[in-house]
Amino acid sequence: MPSDEPPGQDTPDPSHHRPDADPMILPVMLAPIAASDLANPPARPLVLTPELEGRLHPLTLLFAGWNAVRGFLIPVIALFLFGKPTVAGVLLLFPLAITVFIGMVRYFTFWYRIEGRELVTRQGILERTERHIPLERVQDIRIEQGPLHRILGVADVYVETAGGKGPEASFSVLSRREADRLRCTVFEPAMATATPVSGEAVAVPASAPASPILVRKLRTRELVLAGLTSNRMASALVAFAVIWGLADNVLPDDVYERIGKWAFRVAEFVMEQETGQAVLLVSVGCIFVLLFCTCFSVVGSVVLFHGFTLSRIAEDLHRSYGLLTHRSSSLPRRRIQVLEIEEGFLRRMFGLATLRADTAGAGADERGQSRGGRDVLLPIVYQSEVAGLVPVFLPDLDSSDPAWRRVSRKAIRRGTIKGAFLCGLFAAGAILFHRSWIGLWPILLLPAVYAVNVMQYNHLGYSLVERYFRTRRGWLSRSTHVVPIRNTQAIVLRETPFDRRLGLATLFVDSAGQTYTGGGPRITNLPADEARDLARSLAHQASQTRYRW
Amino acid sequence: MDITPPLESRNEVGMTRNAELKNGSNDAEASSEIPAEPAPLVLSAVNSDSPVEFERLDSRVVGLWRLTHAILMGFLLLAIAVGGVFVGLAAGGLWPIVLGVWLLLAGLSVWLCAWYPRRAYAAWGYRIDAKVLETRSGILVRVTRLLPLPRLQHVDLQRGPFERAFGLASLILHTAGTREAVLVIPGLDADHAVRLRDHLVKIGGDDAV
């Protein structure tokens, strides 16, 4: 599969930038739009030559139809199989007709151009929407290609800005060439020769188009490792539940009865065995389920991140990956609001980590939805590499392990008391259950509780250096947050009554976009005075910097 | 009670670079996991010697909170009383429970109207130190919020009907953050709120985004 990817697609090919070489604009197709532009003809200043101008690819219609049908496909096939073709036909045709109509409207009215460092899109017949997006505000451009897109050489393009929820502009579909051109034009200020806007402080040096620097490539072996160590076991079960839910609508009614009978027979069979064999059978069943989930997780990881490449061109980070659906995105690195180094329990055991980053406004409302790998900057990486990789994302950060400052030692006592309380509850429950002193076994866990709390304390820390605030927490699974102080939006101190009795406080740093990094830097059990001083120091340092999206 | 602060004088707070945090106890606790001598925490531009005093809200806010709580709880109690009568008519055995809940809520309302507003007022405070707005609030859980003013996106001045009756206003400060993106300062004198808003925006400066 990887062989049919266009080679070096992250390389800005200079030949793509010529504004006159645009095969997609067909004058014939523009004519009907010009006629329908009754009161408001397209305002195209003759002075400015647009750097880029275009319309959607004619295949838009096909993909609009395909997207509509896709959701119904499984039930429809099932209905055909179960002999209800009329219902299937209606189910298929009705959404198809509507979306094809919408797709047609979209195709014939959608139009975009880049001009004067602005991306302008326009669409609609009755209610015409014209949207101007300053290129400086563009956070990210994502290009996604499913298998069908790749065969036909087209792509979905999403332009993300800090504002709002979801993409600011989505192009579905553009030709792959056009998508690359769009991305190159947006992310290269050197191209802004037509209309240099005065006073625009563009942070990216306007040098000649730099060649991409490969940051990290992931091999299939590493992706398998990522799948084995991910906590995607749960998502396998969720996927199973979804399939079940779909099947529920179309399966004949007696399916449950049959499954129930079968399950009953299995249970009966298990019960008939001797105790040892029954335990064996049940554990074999559990292992089977576990294996299934692991396979699902590994396959999912490989399919999603196949051929993962992270490269850097000047100030922009480019990622491209995917076996079936090929995704690529460009992100200016100064847009990174928070960086998280996540080491889940399994990954930490194997010396692995995941890098996550948040940008402003990214995915504010997509909790629980499939993110297509957008939530991770680097899905898997060896812990030994992290120190070397962090400066790629935050260039002025001294990446050596900082001098972590610890919180109050009272954290250990507190955690142990909490744990002891839980143990006590368990013990009480166990005594009620066993009606014997054997129920006191949870008390034996107390030393372990204490040990865990000591380790947690040893790994809980923060560090405030010149331009960065870092927090680290967790022993078995660890998460480290790095937030540039210039991105600090607010600092919140919280003292619960328990905190106050011990003279402690929790500090929380708020920044734009905390969807993917698990809620941003938070540090508990700080001595209240220290927390106050730290908060003030952070706030004052932040107030002397400028925040740029 | 005139609480209008001499706002302009606030800016004179120096940008003195403070030395380091008192960190004796922490150094002693550090073990082999973390280097024994962490770099001193450099606190910049914090004038911890003579910090600006916290400003209080307008004292009229106590009356406002009493009124709003009374109205809210009054409606709730009325609704439960009406519902309780019906329940009592339908199933006579349940009325002691309904009465108990109602009395509990009535007690809570008395507390909310009589005791809570005064305590909440005492707990509330805000101050502007250099370019940072700091607010504190909360009786049970104390919350301190610090907002670097250059991060201010926009400020709303809100005056509900009850606030207007009391001559009060609220300032709603928005940042680009996520969970703490909105900071509300309630119960300000209406004129003072306008001045405070202008002042905050002025300090915030041109951190345009």
Coordinates of C-alpha atoms in Angstrom, one line a residue, chain A residues 86-323:
Chain A
T86 CA -37.8 -2.8 -1.0
V87 CA -37.0 -1.4 2.4
A88 CA -33.3 -1.5 1.6
G89 CA -33.9 0.4 -1.6
V90 CA -35.8 3.1 0.1
L91 CA -33.3 3.3 2.9
L92 CA -30.5 3.7 0.3
L93 CA -32.2 6.0 -2.1
F94 CA -33.7 8.6 0.2
P95 CA -30.5 9.8 1.9
L96 CA -28.6 9.4 -1.4
A97 CA -31.0 11.8 -3.2
I98 CA -30.8 14.4 -0.5
T99 CA -27.0 14.4 -0.2
V100 CA -26.4 14.3 -3.9
F101 CA -28.6 17.4 -4.1
I102 CA -26.6 19.1 -1.3
G103 CA -23.4 18.0 -2.9
M104 CA -24.4 19.5 -6.2
V105 CA -25.3 22.8 -4.6
R106 CA -22.0 22.7 -2.8
Y107 CA -20.0 21.8 -5.8
F108 CA -21.5 24.5 -8.0
T109 CA -21.3 27.3 -5.4
F110 CA -18.2 26.6 -3.5
W111 CA -15.2 28.7 -4.4
Y112 CA -12.0 29.7 -2.6
R113 CA -9.0 31.8 -3.1
I114 CA -5.9 33.0 -1.2
E115 CA -5.3 36.6 -1.6
G116 CA -3.5 39.2 0.5
R117 CA -2.6 36.7 3.2
E118 CA -6.2 35.7 3.6
L119 CA -8.0 32.5 2.7
V120 CA -11.5 33.4 1.4
T121 CA -14.2 30.7 0.9
R122 CA -17.6 31.3 -0.4
Q123 CA -20.6 29.0 -0.8
G124 CA -24.4 28.8 -0.8
I125 CA -27.1 30.0 -3.2
L126 CA -29.8 31.6 -1.1
E127 CA -27.7 32.3 1.9
R128 CA -24.3 33.1 0.7
T129 CA -21.5 32.7 3.2
E130 CA -18.2 34.3 2.6
R131 CA -15.5 33.6 5.1
H132 CA -12.2 35.3 5.4
I133 CA -9.5 33.5 7.3
P134 CA -6.2 35.4 7.8
L135 CA -3.4 33.0 7.1
E136 CA -1.6 34.0 10.3
R137 CA -4.5 32.5 12.2
V138 CA -4.4 29.1 10.6
Q139 CA -3.4 26.6 13.2
D140 CA -3.4 23.4 11.2
I141 CA -4.2 22.1 7.8
R142 CA -5.2 18.5 7.7
I143 CA -5.3 16.4 4.5
E144 CA -7.2 13.1 4.8
Q145 CA -7.4 10.5 2.1
G146 CA -9.4 7.3 2.4
P147 CA -8.7 4.4 0.2
L148 CA -11.2 5.6 -2.4
H149 CA -9.7 9.1 -2.3
R150 CA -6.3 7.7 -3.0
I151 CA -7.4 5.6 -6.0
L152 CA -9.1 8.7 -7.4
G153 CA -6.3 11.1 -6.5
V154 CA -8.4 13.5 -4.3
A155 CA -8.4 14.5 -0.6
D156 CA -10.4 16.0 2.1
V157 CA -8.8 19.2 3.4
Y158 CA -9.6 20.8 6.7
V159 CA -8.3 24.2 7.8
E160 CA -8.3 24.8 11.5
T161 CA -8.1 28.0 13.4
A162 CA -8.1 28.7 17.1
G163 CA -11.7 29.9 17.1
G164 CA -14.8 27.8 17.3
K165 CA -15.3 24.1 17.3
G166 CA -14.2 22.0 14.5
P167 CA -12.5 23.0 11.3
E168 CA -13.0 26.6 10.1
A169 CA -13.1 25.6 6.5
S170 CA -13.4 22.1 5.0
F171 CA -12.8 21.3 1.4
S172 CA -14.4 18.0 0.4
V173 CA -13.0 17.0 -2.0
L174 CA -10.0 18.7 -3.7
S175 CA -7.5 17.1 -6.0
R176 CA -4.4 16.0 -4.2
R177 CA -2.3 18.4 -6.2
E178 CA -4.6 21.3 -5.3
A179 CA -4.6 20.2 -1.6
D180 CA -0.8 20.3 -1.5
R181 CA -0.7 23.6 -3.2
L182 CA -3.2 25.1 -0.7
R183 CA -1.1 23.9 2.2
C184 CA 2.2 25.1 0.7
T185 CA 0.7 28.5 0.0
V186 CA -0.8 28.9 3.5
F187 CA 2.4 27.8 5.3
E188 CA 4.9 29.7 3.3
P189 CA 5.1 33.4 3.9
A190 CA 7.8 33.6 1.3
M191 CA 5.0 33.2 -1.2
A192 CA 3.4 36.4 0.0
T193 CA 5.1 38.5 -2.6
A194 CA 1.9 39.6 -4.2
T195 CA 0.6 41.6 -1.2
P196 CA 3.0 42.1 1.7
V197 CA 0.7 43.4 4.4
S198 CA 2.5 46.0 6.5
G199 CA 2.9 45.4 10.2
E200 CA 2.4 41.7 10.0
A201 CA 4.8 40.2 12.4
V202 CA 5.2 36.8 10.8
A203 CA 7.3 34.7 13.2
V204 CA 8.4 32.3 10.5
P205 CA 11.6 33.5 8.8
A206 CA 10.8 34.4 5.3
S207 CA 13.7 32.4 3.9
A208 CA 13.8 30.4 0.8
P209 CA 11.6 27.2 1.0
A210 CA 13.5 25.1 3.5
S211 CA 13.9 21.4 2.9
P212 CA 12.1 19.1 5.3
I213 CA 14.1 17.7 8.2
L214 CA 13.0 14.3 9.2
V215 CA 12.3 14.2 12.9
R216 CA 11.1 10.7 13.5
K217 CA 9.8 7.8 11.4
L218 CA 8.0 5.0 13.1
R219 CA 8.6 1.4 11.9
T220 CA 5.9 -1.2 11.8
R221 CA 7.7 -3.0 14.7
E222 CA 7.3 0.1 16.8
L223 CA 3.6 0.4 15.9
V224 CA 3.0 -3.2 16.9
L225 CA 4.7 -2.3 20.2
A226 CA 2.4 0.7 20.5
G227 CA -0.6 -1.5 19.9
L228 CA 0.5 -4.1 22.4
T229 CA 1.0 -1.4 25.1
S230 CA -1.9 0.8 24.4
N231 CA -5.0 0.8 26.5
R232 CA -7.2 0.2 23.5
M233 CA -8.5 -3.0 25.0
A234 CA -11.6 -1.0 26.0
S235 CA -12.1 0.4 22.6
A236 CA -12.1 -3.1 21.1
L237 CA -15.0 -3.9 23.4
V238 CA -16.7 -0.7 22.4
A239 CA -16.3 -1.5 18.7
F240 CA -17.8 -4.9 19.4
A241 CA -20.8 -3.2 21.2
V242 CA -21.3 -0.9 18.2
I243 CA -21.3 -3.7 15.7
W244 CA -23.7 -5.6 18.0
G245 CA -26.0 -2.5 18.1
L246 CA -26.0 -2.2 14.3
A247 CA -26.6 -5.9 13.9
D248 CA -29.4 -5.7 16.4
N249 CA -31.6 -3.7 13.9
V250 CA -31.5 -6.2 11.1
L251 CA -31.0 -9.6 12.6
P252 CA -34.0 -11.8 12.8
D253 CA -35.8 -11.9 16.1
D254 CA -34.9 -15.4 17.1
V255 CA -31.2 -14.7 17.0
Y256 CA -31.1 -13.8 20.7
E257 CA -33.0 -16.8 21.5
R258 CA -30.5 -19.0 19.7
I259 CA -27.5 -17.2 21.2
G260 CA -29.1 -17.5 24.6
K261 CA -29.7 -21.2 24.2
W262 CA -26.1 -21.6 22.9
A263 CA -24.7 -19.6 25.9
F264 CA -26.9 -21.7 28.2
R265 CA -25.5 -24.9 26.7
V266 CA -21.9 -23.6 27.1
A267 CA -22.6 -22.7 30.7
E268 CA -24.2 -26.1 31.3
F269 CA -21.2 -27.7 29.8
V270 CA -18.8 -25.7 32.0
M271 CA -20.9 -26.5 35.1
E272 CA -20.8 -30.2 34.3
Q273 CA -17.1 -30.3 34.5
E274 CA -15.2 -30.6 37.7
T275 CA -14.1 -27.5 39.5
G276 CA -10.6 -27.5 38.2
Q277 CA -11.7 -27.9 34.6
A278 CA -14.4 -25.3 34.9
V279 CA -11.8 -22.8 36.1
L280 CA -9.5 -23.8 33.2
L281 CA -12.3 -23.3 30.7
V282 CA -13.2 -19.9 32.1
S283 CA -9.6 -18.7 32.1
V284 CA -9.1 -20.0 28.5
G285 CA -12.2 -18.0 27.6
C286 CA -10.7 -14.9 29.3
I287 CA -7.4 -15.3 27.6
F288 CA -9.2 -15.7 24.3
V289 CA -11.0 -12.4 24.8
L290 CA -7.8 -10.7 25.9
L291 CA -6.0 -12.0 22.8
F292 CA -8.8 -10.8 20.6
C293 CA -8.6 -7.3 22.1
T294 CA -4.8 -7.3 21.8
C295 CA -5.0 -8.3 18.1
F296 CA -7.6 -5.6 17.6
S297 CA -5.4 -3.0 19.3
V298 CA -2.3 -4.0 17.3
V299 CA -4.1 -4.0 14.0
G300 CA -5.7 -0.7 14.9
S301 CA -2.4 0.9 15.7
V302 CA -0.7 -0.4 12.6
V303 CA -3.6 0.6 10.3
L304 CA -3.9 4.1 11.8
F305 CA -0.3 5.0 12.0
H306 CA 1.3 3.0 9.2
G307 CA 4.3 4.8 7.8
F308 CA 4.2 7.5 10.4
T309 CA 6.6 10.3 9.5
L310 CA 7.1 13.5 11.5
S311 CA 9.2 16.1 9.7
R312 CA 9.9 19.7 10.1
I313 CA 10.1 22.4 7.4
A314 CA 11.4 25.6 8.9
E315 CA 8.8 26.3 11.7
D316 CA 6.1 23.9 10.6
L317 CA 5.7 20.4 11.8
H318 CA 4.4 17.9 9.2
R319 CA 2.9 14.6 10.1
S320 CA 1.7 12.0 7.7
Y321 CA 0.5 8.5 8.4
G322 CA -2.2 5.9 7.7
L323 CA -2.5 2.6 5.8

